[in-house]
Amino acid sequence: MRFVSFNGNRIGLVDGDGVIDITDLAAVDPSQWPPVGMVQFIARFGDLLPEVEARRLQGVTLPLSQLRLEAPVRWPNKIIAFPANYHEHISEMRENVISQANAKGQGFFLKANSSISGPADPVVLPPVEGREIHHECELGIVIGQRARGLSRNKARGVIFGFTCLLDMVIRGREERVMRKSYDTFCPIGPWIVTPDDVPDMNDLTMRLWVNGEQRQSASTRDLIVDIPEMIAMSSAVCTLEPGDIIATGTPAGVGPVRPGDTLSIEISHIGRMDLRVEAGAVGAHPVWNALKIATLS
Ligand code: MN
């Protein structure tokens, strides 16, 4: 199943080229703040599944192409993110072994929840002169159940679904959370695909293009810390909550984006988003003046 947020926090089940509006099942007013309808829907999904199936059979759909799709989760409890987490396609085995050891031992970081944006929103670049702002193409995992201290073999059971995710970042040496937390630095979407529609989460192909030119391409089979381990590691530290997002790390090929660019991300069995990049007026701060060099962190 594929679930979308659309037209002001409404919740939809995607059915072919149509969307079935199931907002009322979540029993949340979509106009309320904070926008937690999808989080509540995910938390109650087990109980709501028969009603969701019944709605599908009724088949009352809205045309997908005429809806404004939004970030499928707007107000998660947290976004957990893993650093560079892919085997590179290089022959320098020694270097590769070292980088694998680093990725396995690095743990994770957090990104501000407010950095989330959706498939119809622009990526807005802050005016940080002399700095590069990079795209990172990633698979996003949406957690379905509250969980703590999960073992690897229990990890799959708490996945609600998958989504495309871009982990945008200002390169530099300041705290990673600050460099990755600007508004619109975490586009997700276009929807959440549940695991029953994903043949093998450990063999998903992801690609990223800038203005139609491919920059990143990888498979989740090349993850260094794999999906069960990411969930086990996260839940060792934090209670995972329904709607939490895990950004699973990016493969090689990251690079700068500029106003006017179009960023496209596609993940097999999940979906595709085309995002325009704009220059923003807000976001300059002297903290960015200190260091004008870009480092890959
Ligand atoms: Mn990343």
mmCIF file of N, CA and C and ligand atoms in Angstrom, residues 81-84 109 136 138 167 180 247 249-250, ligand 1:
data_model
loop_
_atom_site.group_PDB
_atom_site.id
_atom_site.type_symbol
_atom_site.label_atom_id
_atom_site.label_comp_id
_atom_site.label_asym_id
_atom_site.label_seq_id
_atom_site.Cartn_x
_atom_site.Cartn_y
_atom_site.Cartn_z
ATOM 1 N N ALA A 81 19.487 9.839 11.544
ATOM 2 C CA ALA A 81 20.183 9.788 10.257
ATOM 3 C C ALA A 81 21.551 9.130 10.410
ATOM 4 N N PHE A 82 21.875 8.305 9.428
ATOM 5 C CA PHE A 82 23.153 7.598 9.444
ATOM 6 C C PHE A 82 24.120 8.264 8.471
ATOM 7 N N PRO A 83 25.378 8.415 8.891
ATOM 8 C CA PRO A 83 26.375 9.035 8.013
ATOM 9 C C PRO A 83 26.678 8.132 6.816
ATOM 10 N N ALA A 84 27.481 8.642 5.913
ATOM 11 C CA ALA A 84 27.878 7.924 4.679
ATOM 12 C C ALA A 84 27.975 6.434 4.962
ATOM 13 N N PHE A 109 23.135 10.388 13.891
ATOM 14 C CA PHE A 109 22.909 11.755 14.369
ATOM 15 C C PHE A 109 21.438 12.087 14.182
ATOM 16 N N GLU A 136 22.221 14.650 -0.733
ATOM 17 C CA GLU A 136 22.506 13.257 -0.367
ATOM 18 C C GLU A 136 21.231 12.464 -0.624
ATOM 19 N N GLU A 138 18.904 9.343 -0.350
ATOM 20 C CA GLU A 138 18.803 8.307 0.686
ATOM 21 C C GLU A 138 17.431 7.624 0.675
ATOM 22 N N ASP A 167 18.898 14.180 2.111
ATOM 23 C CA ASP A 167 19.552 14.748 3.289
ATOM 24 C C ASP A 167 20.455 15.874 2.798
ATOM 25 N N LYS A 180 22.700 20.488 8.697
ATOM 26 C CA LYS A 180 21.701 19.657 8.023
ATOM 27 C C LYS A 180 20.267 20.005 8.408
ATOM 28 N N ALA A 247 16.912 8.169 8.140
ATOM 29 C CA ALA A 247 17.628 8.436 6.892
ATOM 30 C C ALA A 247 18.815 7.485 6.861
ATOM 31 N N GLY A 249 21.474 6.940 4.979
ATOM 32 C CA GLY A 249 22.832 7.232 4.515
ATOM 33 C C GLY A 249 22.906 7.288 3.007
ATOM 34 N N THR A 250 23.952 7.938 2.529
ATOM 35 C CA THR A 250 24.048 8.192 1.091
ATOM 36 C C THR A 250 25.255 7.505 0.485
HETATM 37 MN MN MN B 1 23.047 11.682 4.882
#
